[in-house]
PDB file of C-alpha atoms in Angstrom:
ATOM      1  CA  MET Y   6     114.315  91.536  92.082  1.00  0.00           C
ATOM      2  CA  THR Y   7     110.921  93.237  92.069  1.00  0.00           C
ATOM      3  CA  GLU Y   8     111.157  97.000  91.613  1.00  0.00           C
ATOM      4  CA  ILE Y   9     109.224  99.070  94.142  1.00  0.00           C
ATOM      5  CA  ALA Y  10     108.911 102.828  93.558  1.00  0.00           C
ATOM      6  CA  PHE Y  11     108.369 105.221  96.475  1.00  0.00           C
ATOM      7  CA  ARG Y  12     106.945 108.440  95.001  1.00  0.00           C
ATOM      8  CA  THR Y  13     107.394 111.291  97.456  1.00  0.00           C
ATOM      9  CA  PHE Y  14     104.782 114.049  97.525  1.00  0.00           C
ATOM     10  CA  LYS Y  15     106.320 115.968 100.413  1.00  0.00           C
ATOM     11  CA  GLU Y  16     109.175 115.571 102.864  1.00  0.00           C
ATOM     12  CA  VAL Y  17     108.435 115.139 106.548  1.00  0.00           C
ATOM     13  CA  ASN Y  18     110.598 114.996 109.663  1.00  0.00           C
ATOM     14  CA  LEU Y  19     109.975 111.651 111.371  1.00  0.00           C
ATOM     15  CA  ALA Y  20     113.216 111.375 113.351  1.00  0.00           C
ATOM     16  CA  GLY Y  21     112.678 109.205 116.415  1.00  0.00           C
ATOM     17  CA  GLY Y  22     109.168 108.295 115.303  1.00  0.00           C
ATOM     18  CA  THR Y  23     107.178 105.198 114.391  1.00  0.00           C
ATOM     19  CA  VAL Y  24     105.974 103.666 111.132  1.00  0.00           C
ATOM     20  CA  ILE Y  25     102.689 101.741 111.312  1.00  0.00           C
ATOM     21  CA  GLU Y  26     102.532  99.013 108.633  1.00  0.00           C
ATOM     22  CA  ALA Y  27      99.146  97.696 107.519  1.00  0.00           C
ATOM     23  CA  ILE Y  28      98.517  95.269 104.662  1.00  0.00           C
ATOM     24  CA  PRO Y  29      95.212  93.329 104.330  1.00  0.00           C
ATOM     25  CA  SER Y  30      95.272  90.491 106.844  1.00  0.00           C
ATOM     26  CA  VAL Y  31      92.910  88.156 108.684  1.00  0.00           C
ATOM     27  CA  GLY Y  32      89.537  89.859 109.085  1.00  0.00           C
ATOM     28  CA  LEU Y  33      91.008  92.935 107.372  1.00  0.00           C
ATOM     29  CA  VAL Y  34      91.875  94.142 110.879  1.00  0.00           C
ATOM     30  CA  SER Y  35      95.036  95.931 109.752  1.00  0.00           C
ATOM     31  CA  THR Y  36      93.233  97.773 106.947  1.00  0.00           C
ATOM     32  CA  ILE Y  37      90.351  98.795 109.207  1.00  0.00           C
ATOM     33  CA  ALA Y  38      92.709  99.968 111.951  1.00  0.00           C
ATOM     34  CA  ALA Y  39      94.976 101.958 109.624  1.00  0.00           C
ATOM     35  CA  THR Y  40      92.043 103.497 107.749  1.00  0.00           C
ATOM     36  CA  TYR Y  41      90.522 104.631 111.030  1.00  0.00           C
ATOM     37  CA  MET Y  42      93.784 106.230 112.132  1.00  0.00           C
ATOM     38  CA  ILE Y  43      94.204 108.011 108.790  1.00  0.00           C
ATOM     39  CA  THR Y  44      90.661 109.393 108.777  1.00  0.00           C
ATOM     40  CA  THR Y  45      90.471 110.452 112.434  1.00  0.00           C
ATOM     41  CA  LEU Y  46      93.987 111.788 113.001  1.00  0.00           C
ATOM     42  CA  PRO Y  47      95.374 114.923 111.277  1.00  0.00           C
ATOM     43  CA  THR Y  48      97.439 112.920 108.792  1.00  0.00           C
ATOM     44  CA  ASP Y  49      98.712 114.056 105.414  1.00  0.00           C
ATOM     45  CA  GLN Y  50      99.658 111.826 102.492  1.00  0.00           C
ATOM     46  CA  VAL Y  51     103.398 112.070 101.937  1.00  0.00           C
ATOM     47  CA  CYS Y  52     104.172 109.149  99.647  1.00  0.00           C
ATOM     48  CA  ALA Y  53     102.685 106.677  97.171  1.00  0.00           C
ATOM     49  CA  ILE Y  54     104.176 103.272  96.444  1.00  0.00           C
ATOM     50  CA  ASP Y  55     103.869 101.559  93.087  1.00  0.00           C
ATOM     51  CA  SER Y  56     105.175  98.542  91.218  1.00  0.00           C
ATOM     52  CA  ASP Y  57     104.446  96.688  88.001  1.00  0.00           C
ATOM     53  CA  GLU Y  58     103.552  93.771  90.273  1.00  0.00           C
ATOM     54  CA  PHE Y  59     100.761  95.675  92.058  1.00  0.00           C
ATOM     55  CA  PRO Y  60      97.121  95.288  90.944  1.00  0.00           C
ATOM     56  CA  PRO Y  61      96.205  97.963  88.338  1.00  0.00           C
ATOM     57  CA  LEU Y  62      93.780  99.930  90.503  1.00  0.00           C
ATOM     58  CA  SER Y  63      93.021 103.519  91.444  1.00  0.00           C
ATOM     59  CA  MET Y  64      91.175 104.257  94.674  1.00  0.00           C
ATOM     60  CA  VAL Y  65      88.869 107.290  94.363  1.00  0.00           C
ATOM     61  CA  TYR Y  66      88.179 109.406  97.454  1.00  0.00           C
ATOM     62  CA  ALA Y  67      86.553 112.862  97.476  1.00  0.00           C
ATOM     63  CA  PHE Y  68      86.681 112.878  93.655  1.00  0.00           C
ATOM     64  CA  LYS Y  69      90.455 112.296  93.655  1.00  0.00           C
ATOM     65  CA  PRO Y  70      92.323 109.173  92.449  1.00  0.00           C
ATOM     66  CA  LYS Y  71      94.831 107.616  94.811  1.00  0.00           C
ATOM     67  CA  PHE Y  72      97.369 104.818  94.587  1.00  0.00           C
ATOM     68  CA  PRO Y  73      96.167 101.771  96.556  1.00  0.00           C
ATOM     69  CA  VAL Y  74      99.449 101.706  98.534  1.00  0.00           C
ATOM     70  CA  ARG Y  75     100.291 104.932 100.351  1.00  0.00           C
ATOM     71  CA  ILE Y  76     102.057 106.500 103.324  1.00  0.00           C
ATOM     72  CA  TYR Y  77     100.467 109.141 105.540  1.00  0.00           C
ATOM     73  CA  ALA Y  78     102.257 111.065 108.264  1.00  0.00           C
ATOM     74  CA  MET Y  79     101.845 113.389 111.237  1.00  0.00           C
ATOM     75  CA  ALA Y  80     104.953 115.494 111.749  1.00  0.00           C
ATOM     76  CA  ASP Y  81     104.058 116.661 115.267  1.00  0.00           C
ATOM     77  CA  THR Y  82     103.840 113.140 116.700  1.00  0.00           C
ATOM     78  CA  LYS Y  83     106.453 111.653 114.326  1.00  0.00           C
ATOM     79  CA  LEU Y  84     104.015 109.013 113.106  1.00  0.00           C
ATOM     80  CA  ALA Y  85     103.809 107.481 109.630  1.00  0.00           C
ATOM     81  CA  ILE Y  86     101.111 105.045 108.483  1.00  0.00           C
ATOM     82  CA  PHE Y  87     101.831 102.699 105.583  1.00  0.00           C
ATOM     83  CA  ILE Y  88      98.608 101.252 104.180  1.00  0.00           C
ATOM     84  CA  ALA Y  89      97.819  98.871 101.344  1.00  0.00           C
ATOM     85  CA  GLU Y  90      94.096  98.857 100.636  1.00  0.00           C
ATOM     86  CA  VAL Y  91      94.175  95.767  98.428  1.00  0.00           C
ATOM     87  CA  PRO Y  92      95.997  92.443  98.812  1.00  0.00           C
ATOM     88  CA  LEU Y  93      99.393  92.298  97.132  1.00  0.00           C
ATOM     89  CA  PRO Y  94     100.848  89.158  95.513  1.00  0.00           C
ATOM     90  CA  PRO Y  95     103.194  87.222  97.823  1.00  0.00           C
ATOM     91  CA  ARG Y  96     106.070  87.545  95.346  1.00  0.00           C
ATOM     92  CA  VAL Y  97     106.357  91.285  96.143  1.00  0.00           C
ATOM     93  CA  HIS Y  98     106.239  90.964  99.932  1.00  0.00           C
ATOM     94  CA  ARG Y  99     109.976  90.565 100.478  1.00  0.00           C
ATOM     95  CA  ALA Y 100     110.968  93.439  98.187  1.00  0.00           C
ATOM     96  CA  LEU Y 101     108.279  95.696  99.653  1.00  0.00           C
ATOM     97  CA  ALA Y 102     109.342  94.938 103.229  1.00  0.00           C
ATOM     98  CA  LEU Y 103     112.981  95.690 102.434  1.00  0.00           C
ATOM     99  CA  GLU Y 104     112.086  98.991 100.754  1.00  0.00           C
ATOM    100  CA  LEU Y 105     109.820 100.002 103.625  1.00  0.00           C
ATOM    101  CA  LEU Y 106     112.613  99.261 106.092  1.00  0.00           C
ATOM    102  CA  LYS Y 107     114.967 101.405 104.001  1.00  0.00           C
ATOM    103  CA  TRP Y 108     112.397 104.207 103.994  1.00  0.00           C
ATOM    104  CA  ALA Y 109     111.973 104.014 107.771  1.00  0.00           C
ATOM    105  CA  THR Y 110     115.707 104.072 108.457  1.00  0.00           C
ATOM    106  CA  ALA Y 111     116.276 106.876 105.928  1.00  0.00           C
ATOM    107  CA  HIS Y 112     113.717 108.940 107.860  1.00  0.00           C
ATOM    108  CA  HIS Y 113     115.434 108.002 111.152  1.00  0.00           C
ATOM    109  CA  CYS Y 114     112.336 106.327 112.595  1.00  0.00           C
ATOM    110  CA  ARG Y 115     113.013 104.378 115.777  1.00  0.00           C
ATOM    111  CA  GLN Y 116     110.673 101.466 115.030  1.00  0.00           C
ATOM    112  CA  ILE Y 117     108.115  99.831 112.758  1.00  0.00           C
ATOM    113  CA  VAL Y 118     104.863  98.501 114.217  1.00  0.00           C
ATOM    114  CA  SER Y 119     103.057  95.972 111.996  1.00  0.00           C
ATOM    115  CA  LEU Y 120      99.328  95.323 112.406  1.00  0.00           C
ATOM    116  CA  GLU Y 121      98.095  91.786 111.771  1.00  0.00           C
ATOM    117  CA  GLY Y 122      95.196  89.448 112.427  1.00  0.00           C
ATOM    118  CA  LEU Y 123      95.345  86.019 114.042  1.00  0.00           C
ATOM    119  CA  PRO Y 124      92.593  83.679 112.774  1.00  0.00           C
ATOM    120  CA  LEU Y 125      90.168  82.391 115.372  1.00  0.00           C
ATOM    121  CA  PRO Y 126      89.483  78.651 115.199  1.00  0.00           C
ATOM    122  CA  ALA Y 127      85.848  79.042 116.248  1.00  0.00           C
ATOM    123  CA  ALA Y 128      83.029  80.779 114.396  1.00  0.00           C
ATOM    124  CA  ASP Y 129      81.803  82.573 117.510  1.00  0.00           C
ATOM    125  CA  PRO Y 130      83.973  85.532 118.563  1.00  0.00           C
ATOM    126  CA  PRO Y 131      85.315  85.449 122.134  1.00  0.00           C
ATOM    127  CA  LYS Y 132      84.095  87.943 124.711  1.00  0.00           C
ATOM    128  CA  ASP Y 133      87.634  89.213 125.207  1.00  0.00           C
ATOM    129  CA  ILE Y 134      89.723  89.579 122.049  1.00  0.00           C
ATOM    130  CA  GLU Y 135      93.380  88.770 122.708  1.00  0.00           C
ATOM    131  CA  VAL Y 136      96.225  90.783 121.165  1.00  0.00           C
ATOM    132  CA  TRP Y 137      99.707  89.294 120.967  1.00  0.00           C
ATOM    133  CA  GLY Y 138     103.041  90.938 120.254  1.00  0.00           C
ATOM    134  CA  VAL Y 139     106.306  89.834 118.640  1.00  0.00           C
ATOM    135  CA  GLY Y 140     109.499  91.894 118.809  1.00  0.00           C
ATOM    136  CA  SER Y 141     112.524  91.654 116.516  1.00  0.00           C
ATOM    137  CA  THR Y 142     115.084  92.732 119.130  1.00  0.00           C
ATOM    138  CA  ASP Y 143     115.626  92.627 122.868  1.00  0.00           C
ATOM    139  CA  SER Y 144     114.639  96.296 123.079  1.00  0.00           C
ATOM    140  CA  ALA Y 145     111.447  95.682 121.062  1.00  0.00           C
ATOM    141  CA  ARG Y 146     110.513  92.804 123.356  1.00  0.00           C
ATOM    142  CA  LYS Y 147     111.248  94.998 126.369  1.00  0.00           C
ATOM    143  CA  THR Y 148     108.896  97.623 124.935  1.00  0.00           C
ATOM    144  CA  LEU Y 149     106.147  95.001 124.707  1.00  0.00           C
ATOM    145  CA  GLU Y 150     106.839  93.820 128.246  1.00  0.00           C
ATOM    146  CA  THR Y 151     106.745  97.362 129.622  1.00  0.00           C
ATOM    147  CA  ALA Y 152     103.445  98.018 127.838  1.00  0.00           C
ATOM    148  CA  GLY Y 153     101.954  94.848 129.324  1.00  0.00           C
ATOM    149  CA  ILE Y 154     101.351  93.261 125.918  1.00  0.00           C
ATOM    150  CA  ARG Y 155     101.349  89.474 125.925  1.00  0.00           C
ATOM    151  CA  GLN Y 156     104.135  88.090 123.719  1.00  0.00           C
ATOM    152  CA  LEU Y 157     103.732  85.227 121.268  1.00  0.00           C
ATOM    153  CA  GLU Y 158     106.068  82.428 122.340  1.00  0.00           C
ATOM    154  CA  THR Y 159     105.562  80.087 119.375  1.00  0.00           C
ATOM    155  CA  GLY Y 160     103.863  80.665 116.040  1.00  0.00           C
ATOM    156  CA  MET Y 161     104.307  82.095 112.562  1.00  0.00           C
ATOM    157  CA  VAL Y 162     104.037  85.574 111.045  1.00  0.00           C
ATOM    158  CA  SER Y 163     103.856  85.661 107.260  1.00  0.00           C
ATOM    159  CA  GLY Y 164     104.055  88.235 104.485  1.00  0.00           C
ATOM    160  CA  VAL Y 165     105.528  91.713 104.781  1.00  0.00           C
ATOM    161  CA  SER Y 166     105.264  91.642 108.581  1.00  0.00           C
ATOM    162  CA  GLY Y 167     107.229  88.390 108.763  1.00  0.00           C
ATOM    163  CA  VAL Y 168     109.996  89.719 106.525  1.00  0.00           C
ATOM    164  CA  LEU Y 169     110.174  92.912 108.595  1.00  0.00           C
ATOM    165  CA  LEU Y 170     110.608  90.878 111.786  1.00  0.00           C
ATOM    166  CA  ASN Y 171     113.434  88.834 110.269  1.00  0.00           C
ATOM    167  CA  GLU Y 172     115.201  91.835 108.768  1.00  0.00           C
ATOM    168  CA  GLY Y 173     114.713  93.804 111.960  1.00  0.00           C
ATOM    169  CA  ARG Y 174     116.494  91.073 113.893  1.00  0.00           C
ATOM    170  CA  TRP Y 175     119.271  90.892 111.290  1.00  0.00           C
ATOM    171  CA  GLN Y 176     119.782  94.668 111.198  1.00  0.00           C
ATOM    172  CA  PHE Y 177     119.233  95.246 114.942  1.00  0.00           C
ATOM    173  CA  TYR Y 178     116.230  97.431 114.144  1.00  0.00           C
ATOM    174  CA  ASP Y 179     113.121  97.475 116.324  1.00  0.00           C
ATOM    175  CA  VAL Y 180     110.113  95.892 114.633  1.00  0.00           C
ATOM    176  CA  ILE Y 181     106.985  95.007 116.596  1.00  0.00           C
ATOM    177  CA  THR Y 182     104.122  92.954 115.185  1.00  0.00           C
ATOM    178  CA  LEU Y 183     100.750  93.151 116.921  1.00  0.00           C
ATOM    179  CA  LEU Y 184      98.334  90.301 116.178  1.00  0.00           C
ATOM    180  CA  ALA Y 185      94.663  90.560 117.120  1.00  0.00           C
ATOM    181  CA  GLU Y 186      92.412  87.513 117.203  1.00  0.00           C
ATOM    182  CA  ALA Y 187      89.932  87.958 114.356  1.00  0.00           C
ATOM    183  CA  GLN Y 188      87.216  86.189 112.416  1.00  0.00           C
ATOM    184  CA  PRO Y 189      88.790  85.229 109.086  1.00  0.00           C
ATOM    185  CA  ALA Y 190      85.611  85.052 106.991  1.00  0.00           C
ATOM    186  CA  ILE Y 191      84.411  88.648 107.474  1.00  0.00           C
ATOM    187  CA  PRO Y 192      85.854  92.135 108.024  1.00  0.00           C
ATOM    188  CA  ASP Y 193      86.222  92.248 111.809  1.00  0.00           C
ATOM    189  CA  ALA Y 194      85.965  95.847 113.034  1.00  0.00           C
ATOM    190  CA  ASN Y 195      85.697  94.793 116.679  1.00  0.00           C
ATOM    191  CA  ALA Y 196      89.068  93.046 116.451  1.00  0.00           C
ATOM    192  CA  ALA Y 197      90.477  96.148 114.733  1.00  0.00           C
ATOM    193  CA  ALA Y 198      89.241  98.282 117.627  1.00  0.00           C
ATOM    194  CA  ARG Y 199      90.958  95.958 120.088  1.00  0.00           C
ATOM    195  CA  LEU Y 200      94.130  96.190 118.004  1.00  0.00           C
ATOM    196  CA  LEU Y 201      93.991  99.999 118.148  1.00  0.00           C
ATOM    197  CA  GLU Y 202      93.499  99.901 121.911  1.00  0.00           C
ATOM    198  CA  THR Y 203      96.853  98.129 122.046  1.00  0.00           C
ATOM    199  CA  VAL Y 204      98.434 100.671 119.677  1.00  0.00           C
ATOM    200  CA  ASP Y 205      97.149 103.391 122.013  1.00  0.00           C
ATOM    201  CA  ILE Y 206      98.998 101.739 124.904  1.00  0.00           C
ATOM    202  CA  LEU Y 207     102.153 101.140 122.882  1.00  0.00           C
ATOM    203  CA  LEU Y 208     102.231 104.687 121.458  1.00  0.00           C
ATOM    204  CA  PRO Y 209     100.938 107.073 124.151  1.00  0.00           C
ATOM    205  CA  GLU Y 210     101.855 110.049 121.967  1.00  0.00           C
ATOM    206  CA  VAL Y 211      99.048 109.042 119.580  1.00  0.00           C
ATOM    207  CA  LYS Y 212      95.647 109.928 121.030  1.00  0.00           C
ATOM    208  CA  LEU Y 213      92.848 107.780 119.600  1.00  0.00           C
ATOM    209  CA  ASP Y 214      89.121 108.050 120.272  1.00  0.00           C
ATOM    210  CA  LEU Y 215      87.895 104.533 119.546  1.00  0.00           C
ATOM    211  CA  GLN Y 216      84.241 104.973 120.473  1.00  0.00           C
ATOM    212  CA  PRO Y 217      83.166 105.992 116.921  1.00  0.00           C
ATOM    213  CA  LEU Y 218      84.866 102.887 115.506  1.00  0.00           C
ATOM    214  CA  LYS Y 219      83.054 100.640 117.958  1.00  0.00           C
ATOM    215  CA  GLU Y 220      79.726 102.333 117.210  1.00  0.00           C
ATOM    216  CA  GLN Y 221      80.191 102.146 113.438  1.00  0.00           C
ATOM    217  CA  ALA Y 222      81.743  98.671 113.335  1.00  0.00           C
ATOM    218  CA  LYS Y 223      78.928  96.995 111.399  1.00  0.00           C
ATOM    219  CA  ALA Y 224      78.664  99.787 108.813  1.00  0.00           C
ATOM    220  CA  LEU Y 225      82.422  99.767 108.290  1.00  0.00           C
ATOM    221  CA  GLU Y 226      82.497  95.990 107.922  1.00  0.00           C
ATOM    222  CA  PHE Y 227      79.795  96.209 105.231  1.00  0.00           C
ATOM    223  CA  HIS Y 228      81.647  98.985 103.382  1.00  0.00           C
ATOM    224  CA  LEU Y 229      84.913  97.043 103.342  1.00  0.00           C
ATOM    225  CA  LYS Y 230      83.176  93.896 102.166  1.00  0.00           C
ATOM    226  CA  GLN Y 231      81.737  95.874  99.239  1.00  0.00           C
ATOM    227  CA  LEU Y 232      85.159  97.335  98.454  1.00  0.00           C
ATOM    228  CA  ARG Y 233      86.731  93.891  98.590  1.00  0.00           C
ATOM    229  CA  ASP Y 234      84.121  92.447  96.226  1.00  0.00           C
ATOM    230  CA  GLU Y 235      84.565  95.318  93.745  1.00  0.00           C
ATOM    231  CA  ALA Y 236      88.356  94.963  93.763  1.00  0.00           C
ATOM    232  CA  ARG Y 237      88.407  91.179  93.450  1.00  0.00           C
ATOM    233  CA  PRO Y 238      88.236  90.990  89.591  1.00  0.00           C
ATOM    234  CA  ALA Y 239      91.258  93.286  89.216  1.00  0.00           C
ATOM    235  CA  ILE Y 240      93.428  91.307  91.603  1.00  0.00           C
ATOM    236  CA  SER Y 241      92.225  87.765  90.976  1.00  0.00           C
ATOM    237  CA  ASP Y 242      95.001  86.951  88.509  1.00  0.00           C
ATOM    238  CA  THR Y 243      97.819  88.131  90.772  1.00  0.00           C
ATOM    239  CA  SER Y 244      96.539  87.706  94.311  1.00  0.00           C
ATOM    240  CA  ALA Y 245      94.344  84.641  94.361  1.00  0.00           C
ATOM    241  CA  GLY Y 246      93.612  83.595  97.912  1.00  0.00           C
ATOM    242  CA  MET Y 247      95.103  86.710  99.452  1.00  0.00           C
ATOM    243  CA  PHE Y 248      91.873  87.907 101.093  1.00  0.00           C
ATOM    244  CA  ARG Y 249      92.633  85.987 104.242  1.00  0.00           C
TER     245      ARG Y 249
END
């Protein structure tokens, strides 16, 4: 079994709260959305996650090195944000999902919300980007229904988000996956903004101003494309094809 280490920087009370899970997905919508939340909300890094199976990378921000997989939190709104800034090899997805679920339950969080992208079949983006939801339990599906989020009747959710849905059903724990239609070939900040609009509805306690994201979409897409290209040599041996 793959060993995953959660390195705690500080303890935080998240009882009754939510964990947002974001790993690079179609159009990098999950990464864009989580990064925007982390940088615009008063979050604090509380944990770093590491494994021998992760790409050997350090992310440098404001002169400081950071693990590429981290957890941020806001104690007042009981919100945690799990973000992986680089693709992780599929062989670690199951172990990582199980450890994240353990972390969420140990902190008495009421639910996990996974952010994902759903690849568009056409090259031209639609005028109205659709967001779909999947819930692991009856209560999670009721939450989606109450929020007016359209539920996916048939389909497939892969990776960490898929494992979380299955384990959530098995353990009677609420897991919700939100999937935004996105362009698979480029970082899609517009789809990420639509995804965050849905998060804003689902989690009214989290107040998000999405106008800056919409205004800076093109610049952010370019920045993430550069970051992806720079990281590719370090992850090519372990994560081939994972920029999806």
